[in-house]
Amino acid sequence: MDEKLISGKAIGKEIREEIKEKVAELKKEGCTPGLAVILVGDNQASHTYVRNKQKSSGEVGMKSELVELPSTVTEDELLGHVAKLNADDSIHGILVQLPLPNHIDENRIILAIDPAKDVDGFHPVNVGKMMIGQQTFLSCTPYGIMKLLERKNIPVRGKHAVIVGRSNIVGKPMGQLLLQQDATVTYCHSKTEDLPAITKQADILVVAIGRTKFITAEHVKDGAVVIDVGMNRDENGKLCGDVDFDAVVEKASAITPVPGGVGPMTITMLLENTLQSAEQTLAESQGQK
Ligand code: GUN
């Protein structure tokens, strides 16, 4: 079974080692990549994600700055913090952890982030660039999944990729990135009729719906590559994905576990985007000299 596992834990570690070396080189040139994270309120999952992001950025030698705000913060106050970070030359990446409290318009906040520092790849300018295949910050989870496929030498060209889930953060950009690599892409979602009939056609099946063990052996073709983006708790409180791993692993040719699959790649690609932003800033400042 082990040879079927796509370990984001191992591949993420490998990439973070590469990032660490590049950060050290940048530091020699007087540029320390800086990542700022804005965390609003006391959502426990968000606090855990942010703690991990900060820990990982420190481990590769980046500067990380946390702006922690109460859930009562106003939209204008939050916009003020974003503006300050936009203007701060020591910050190359800005991330506003989602979800935000209901009284704040997420779209307005994302729009306020300088697209050149939008290391989440959420700004409409960067989403647009991604859509037309221009170089930009790619949304970290789909970007991480593309890296997993690449490092495991899993062919994409001409394959039928089925995406289950159509979120702006994962499902939609995932399909676009696979399309750019010449996959034939089908999107499925909660209103899709006869889901198993479609998922069974997938050579590559990406599942991002947030429903515990929803995808069973009945949904999967023999030999499919299965990527599980889910991060759920089962009835015993154990971390598990959207895919019933024990059943599906029997049919899949390769599969990501939860935990240790896609999760570690999301953070890794955030660091990759921050590094890319710092490199770009340094190149521009050297060009101006
Ligand atoms: N909340 C859940 N995932 C993410 C993410 O990738 N970025 C941000 N900013 N918030 C999130």
Coordinates of C-alpha atoms and ligand atoms in Angstrom, one line a residue:
M1 CA 0.0 0.0 0.0
D2 CA 2.8 2.4 0.9
E3 CA 4.0 2.6 -2.8
K4 CA 0.5 4.0 -3.6
L5 CA 0.8 6.8 -1.1
I6 CA 1.4 10.4 -2.3
S7 CA 3.1 11.9 0.7
G8 CA 2.7 15.6 0.9
K9 CA 4.5 15.4 4.2
A10 CA 7.7 14.1 2.4
I11 CA 7.4 16.1 -0.8
G12 CA 6.5 19.3 1.1
K13 CA 9.6 18.9 3.3
E14 CA 11.8 18.4 0.3
I15 CA 10.4 21.6 -1.3
R16 CA 10.7 23.6 1.9
E17 CA 14.4 22.5 2.1
E18 CA 14.9 24.0 -1.4
I19 CA 13.0 27.2 -0.3
K20 CA 15.3 27.4 2.8
E21 CA 18.4 27.4 0.6
K22 CA 16.9 30.1 -1.7
V23 CA 16.0 32.2 1.4
A24 CA 19.5 32.0 2.6
E25 CA 20.8 33.3 -0.8
L26 CA 18.3 36.2 -0.7
K27 CA 19.4 37.1 2.8
K28 CA 23.0 37.3 1.6
E29 CA 21.8 39.9 -0.9
G30 CA 20.2 41.8 2.0
C31 CA 16.6 40.7 1.4
T32 CA 14.7 38.7 4.1
P33 CA 11.4 37.5 2.7
G34 CA 8.6 38.7 5.0
L35 CA 5.1 37.2 5.3
A36 CA 2.4 39.0 7.2
V37 CA -0.7 37.2 8.4
I38 CA -3.9 39.0 9.6
L39 CA -6.0 36.9 11.9
V40 CA -9.4 38.1 12.9
G41 CA -11.4 36.7 15.8
D42 CA -11.1 33.4 17.6
N43 CA -12.0 30.6 15.1
Q44 CA -9.9 27.7 16.5
A45 CA -9.2 26.1 13.1
S46 CA -8.0 29.5 11.8
H47 CA -5.7 29.9 14.8
T48 CA -4.2 26.4 14.2
Y49 CA -3.7 27.1 10.5
V50 CA -2.0 30.4 11.2
R51 CA 0.2 29.0 13.9
N52 CA 1.4 26.4 11.4
K53 CA 2.0 29.0 8.7
Q54 CA 4.1 31.1 11.1
K55 CA 6.1 28.1 12.3
S56 CA 6.9 27.0 8.8
S57 CA 7.9 30.4 7.6
G58 CA 10.3 30.7 10.5
E59 CA 11.8 27.3 9.7
V60 CA 12.7 28.4 6.2
G61 CA 14.3 31.6 7.6
M62 CA 11.5 34.0 6.6
K63 CA 10.4 36.9 8.7
S64 CA 6.8 36.4 9.8
E65 CA 4.5 39.0 11.3
L66 CA 1.1 38.3 12.9
V67 CA -1.6 41.0 13.1
E68 CA -4.2 39.6 15.5
L69 CA -7.5 41.5 15.6
P70 CA -10.6 41.0 17.7
S71 CA -13.8 39.8 16.0
T72 CA -15.3 43.3 16.7
V73 CA -12.8 45.0 14.3
T74 CA -14.5 47.2 11.7
E75 CA -14.1 46.8 8.0
D76 CA -12.4 50.2 7.8
E77 CA -9.9 49.3 10.6
L78 CA -9.1 46.1 8.8
L79 CA -8.6 47.9 5.6
G80 CA -6.2 50.3 7.5
H81 CA -4.0 47.3 8.5
V82 CA -4.0 46.0 4.9
A83 CA -2.9 49.4 3.6
K84 CA -0.1 49.6 6.2
L85 CA 1.2 46.2 5.1
N86 CA 0.9 47.1 1.5
A87 CA 3.2 50.1 2.1
D88 CA 5.7 48.1 4.3
D89 CA 8.8 47.3 2.2
S90 CA 9.9 44.5 4.6
I91 CA 6.6 42.6 3.8
H92 CA 6.5 40.6 0.6
G93 CA 3.4 38.5 1.2
I94 CA 0.1 39.4 2.9
L95 CA -2.5 36.8 3.9
V96 CA -5.8 37.5 5.5
Q97 CA -7.0 34.3 7.1
L98 CA -10.5 33.4 6.0
P99 CA -13.3 33.1 7.1
L100 CA -13.8 36.7 8.3
P101 CA -16.6 37.7 10.7
N102 CA -20.0 38.1 8.9
H103 CA -20.0 41.9 9.2
I104 CA -16.9 42.1 7.1
D105 CA -17.1 41.9 3.3
E106 CA -14.3 39.4 2.4
N107 CA -14.3 40.5 -1.3
R108 CA -13.6 44.1 -0.3
I109 CA -10.7 43.1 1.9
I110 CA -9.1 40.8 -0.7
L111 CA -9.5 43.6 -3.3
A112 CA -7.5 45.9 -1.0
I113 CA -4.4 43.7 -0.9
D114 CA -1.7 44.7 -3.3
P115 CA -1.8 42.0 -6.0
A116 CA 2.0 42.0 -6.0
K117 CA 1.8 40.8 -2.3
D118 CA -1.3 38.5 -2.6
V119 CA 0.5 35.3 -1.9
D120 CA -2.8 33.5 -1.5
G121 CA -3.6 34.2 -5.1
F122 CA -7.1 35.4 -4.2
H123 CA -7.1 38.9 -5.7
P124 CA -9.3 39.1 -8.9
V125 CA -6.2 40.4 -10.8
N126 CA -4.3 37.3 -9.9
V127 CA -7.2 35.0 -10.5
G128 CA -7.6 36.6 -14.0
K129 CA -3.9 36.1 -14.7
M130 CA -4.1 32.5 -13.7
M131 CA -7.1 32.0 -16.0
I132 CA -5.2 33.2 -19.0
G133 CA -2.0 31.4 -18.1
Q134 CA 0.1 34.4 -17.1
Q135 CA 2.8 34.1 -14.5
T136 CA 1.2 35.0 -11.1
F137 CA 0.6 33.8 -7.5
L138 CA -1.3 30.6 -7.7
S139 CA -3.8 29.6 -5.1
C140 CA -1.8 27.5 -2.7
T141 CA -3.8 24.3 -2.4
P142 CA -4.3 23.7 -6.2
Y143 CA -0.7 24.8 -6.8
G144 CA 0.5 22.3 -4.2
I145 CA -1.6 19.5 -5.8
M146 CA 0.1 20.3 -9.2
K147 CA 3.5 20.0 -7.5
L148 CA 2.5 16.6 -6.0
L149 CA 1.5 15.3 -9.5
E150 CA 4.7 16.7 -11.0
R151 CA 7.1 15.3 -8.4
K152 CA 5.4 11.9 -8.5
N153 CA 5.6 11.9 -12.3
I154 CA 1.9 11.4 -12.7
P155 CA 1.0 12.3 -16.3
V156 CA -1.8 14.9 -16.8
R157 CA -1.8 15.6 -20.5
G158 CA -4.9 14.1 -22.2
K159 CA -6.1 12.6 -18.9
H160 CA -9.7 13.0 -17.7
A161 CA -9.5 15.0 -14.5
V162 CA -12.7 15.2 -12.5
I163 CA -13.0 17.9 -9.8
V164 CA -15.6 17.5 -7.1
G165 CA -16.2 20.9 -5.5
R166 CA -16.3 24.3 -7.1
S167 CA -14.9 26.7 -4.4
N168 CA -13.0 29.8 -5.5
I169 CA -10.0 28.7 -3.4
V170 CA -9.7 25.1 -4.5
G171 CA -12.1 23.6 -7.0
K172 CA -12.3 26.3 -9.7
P173 CA -8.5 27.1 -9.9
M174 CA -7.7 23.3 -9.7
G175 CA -9.6 22.7 -12.9
Q176 CA -7.9 25.6 -14.6
L177 CA -4.4 24.4 -13.7
L178 CA -5.1 20.9 -14.9
L179 CA -6.6 22.3 -18.1
Q180 CA -3.4 24.3 -18.7
Q181 CA -1.5 21.0 -18.4
D182 CA -3.8 19.6 -21.2
A183 CA -6.1 17.5 -19.0
T184 CA -9.7 17.1 -20.0
V185 CA -11.6 18.6 -17.1
T186 CA -15.0 18.0 -15.6
Y187 CA -16.4 19.9 -12.6
C188 CA -18.9 18.2 -10.3
H189 CA -20.7 19.8 -7.3
S190 CA -23.6 19.3 -4.9
K191 CA -26.2 19.6 -7.7
T192 CA -24.5 17.1 -10.0
E193 CA -26.8 14.3 -11.0
D194 CA -25.4 10.7 -10.8
L195 CA -22.1 11.8 -9.3
P196 CA -20.6 8.2 -9.4
A197 CA -21.2 7.9 -13.1
I198 CA -19.0 10.9 -13.7
T199 CA -16.3 10.4 -11.0
K200 CA -15.9 6.8 -12.3
Q201 CA -14.6 8.2 -15.5
A202 CA -11.8 10.1 -13.8
D203 CA -8.1 9.2 -14.4
I204 CA -7.4 11.9 -11.8
L205 CA -10.0 12.6 -9.2
V206 CA -9.7 15.7 -6.9
V207 CA -12.2 15.9 -4.1
A208 CA -12.7 19.2 -2.2
I209 CA -16.2 19.2 -0.7
G210 CA -15.7 19.0 3.1
R211 CA -17.8 15.9 3.7
T212 CA -16.4 13.1 5.7
K213 CA -15.6 9.9 3.7
F214 CA -18.1 11.0 1.0
I215 CA -16.2 9.4 -1.9
T216 CA -16.4 5.6 -1.7
A217 CA -15.0 2.7 -3.8
E218 CA -18.2 3.0 -5.9
H219 CA -17.1 6.5 -7.1
V220 CA -13.6 5.4 -8.3
K221 CA -12.3 3.7 -11.4
D222 CA -9.6 1.0 -11.1
G223 CA -6.2 2.6 -11.3
A224 CA -7.4 6.2 -10.7
V225 CA -5.2 8.8 -9.0
V226 CA -7.2 10.2 -6.0
I227 CA -6.4 13.5 -4.4
D228 CA -8.3 14.3 -1.2
V229 CA -8.4 17.9 -0.1
G230 CA -10.8 17.2 2.8
M231 CA -9.9 18.0 6.4
N232 CA -12.7 16.7 8.6
R233 CA -13.2 14.9 11.9
D234 CA -14.9 11.5 12.0
E235 CA -17.3 10.4 14.7
N236 CA -14.3 9.6 17.0
G237 CA -12.8 13.0 16.5
K238 CA -10.1 11.6 14.2
L239 CA -8.8 13.7 11.3
C240 CA -10.0 12.3 8.0
G241 CA -10.7 13.4 4.4
D242 CA -13.5 13.5 2.0
V243 CA -12.5 10.1 0.6
D244 CA -13.1 6.8 2.4
F245 CA -9.4 6.0 2.3
D246 CA -9.5 2.3 3.4
A247 CA -12.0 1.4 0.6
V248 CA -10.6 3.6 -2.1
V249 CA -6.9 2.7 -1.6
E250 CA -7.7 -0.8 -2.9
K251 CA -8.7 0.6 -6.3
A252 CA -6.5 3.7 -6.7
S253 CA -3.1 3.6 -8.3
A254 CA -2.0 6.5 -6.2
I255 CA -3.8 8.4 -3.3
T256 CA -3.1 11.2 -0.9
P257 CA -3.7 10.4 2.8
V258 CA -5.3 12.7 5.4
P259 CA -3.4 14.0 7.3
G260 CA 0.0 14.1 5.5
G261 CA -1.3 14.6 1.9
V262 CA -2.5 17.9 0.5
G263 CA -2.3 19.8 3.8
P264 CA 1.5 20.2 4.1
M265 CA 1.6 21.3 0.4
T266 CA -0.7 24.2 1.0
I267 CA 1.6 25.8 3.5
T268 CA 4.7 24.9 1.4
M269 CA 3.3 26.7 -1.6
L270 CA 2.5 29.8 0.5
L271 CA 6.2 29.9 1.3
E272 CA 7.0 29.4 -2.3
N273 CA 4.8 32.3 -3.3
T274 CA 6.3 34.5 -0.6
L275 CA 9.8 33.6 -1.8
Q276 CA 8.8 34.4 -5.4
S277 CA 7.5 37.8 -4.3
A278 CA 10.7 38.6 -2.4
E279 CA 12.8 37.6 -5.4
Q280 CA 10.7 39.8 -7.7
T281 CA 11.1 42.8 -5.4
L282 CA 14.8 42.3 -5.2
A283 CA 15.2 42.0 -9.0
E284 CA 13.1 45.1 -9.4
S285 CA 15.2 47.1 -6.9
Q286 CA 18.4 45.9 -8.5
G287 CA 17.1 46.9 -11.9
Q288 CA 16.5 50.4 -10.7
K289 CA 20.0 50.9 -9.5
Ligands
GUN1 N1 -8.9 29.6 5.1 C1 -8.8 28.3 4.7 N2 -7.9 28.1 3.8 C2 -7.3 29.3 3.6 C3 -6.2 29.8 2.7 O1 -5.6 29.0 2.0 N3 -5.9 31.1 2.8 C4 -6.6 31.9 3.6 N4 -6.2 33.2 3.6 N5 -7.6 31.6 4.4 C5 -7.9 30.3 4.4

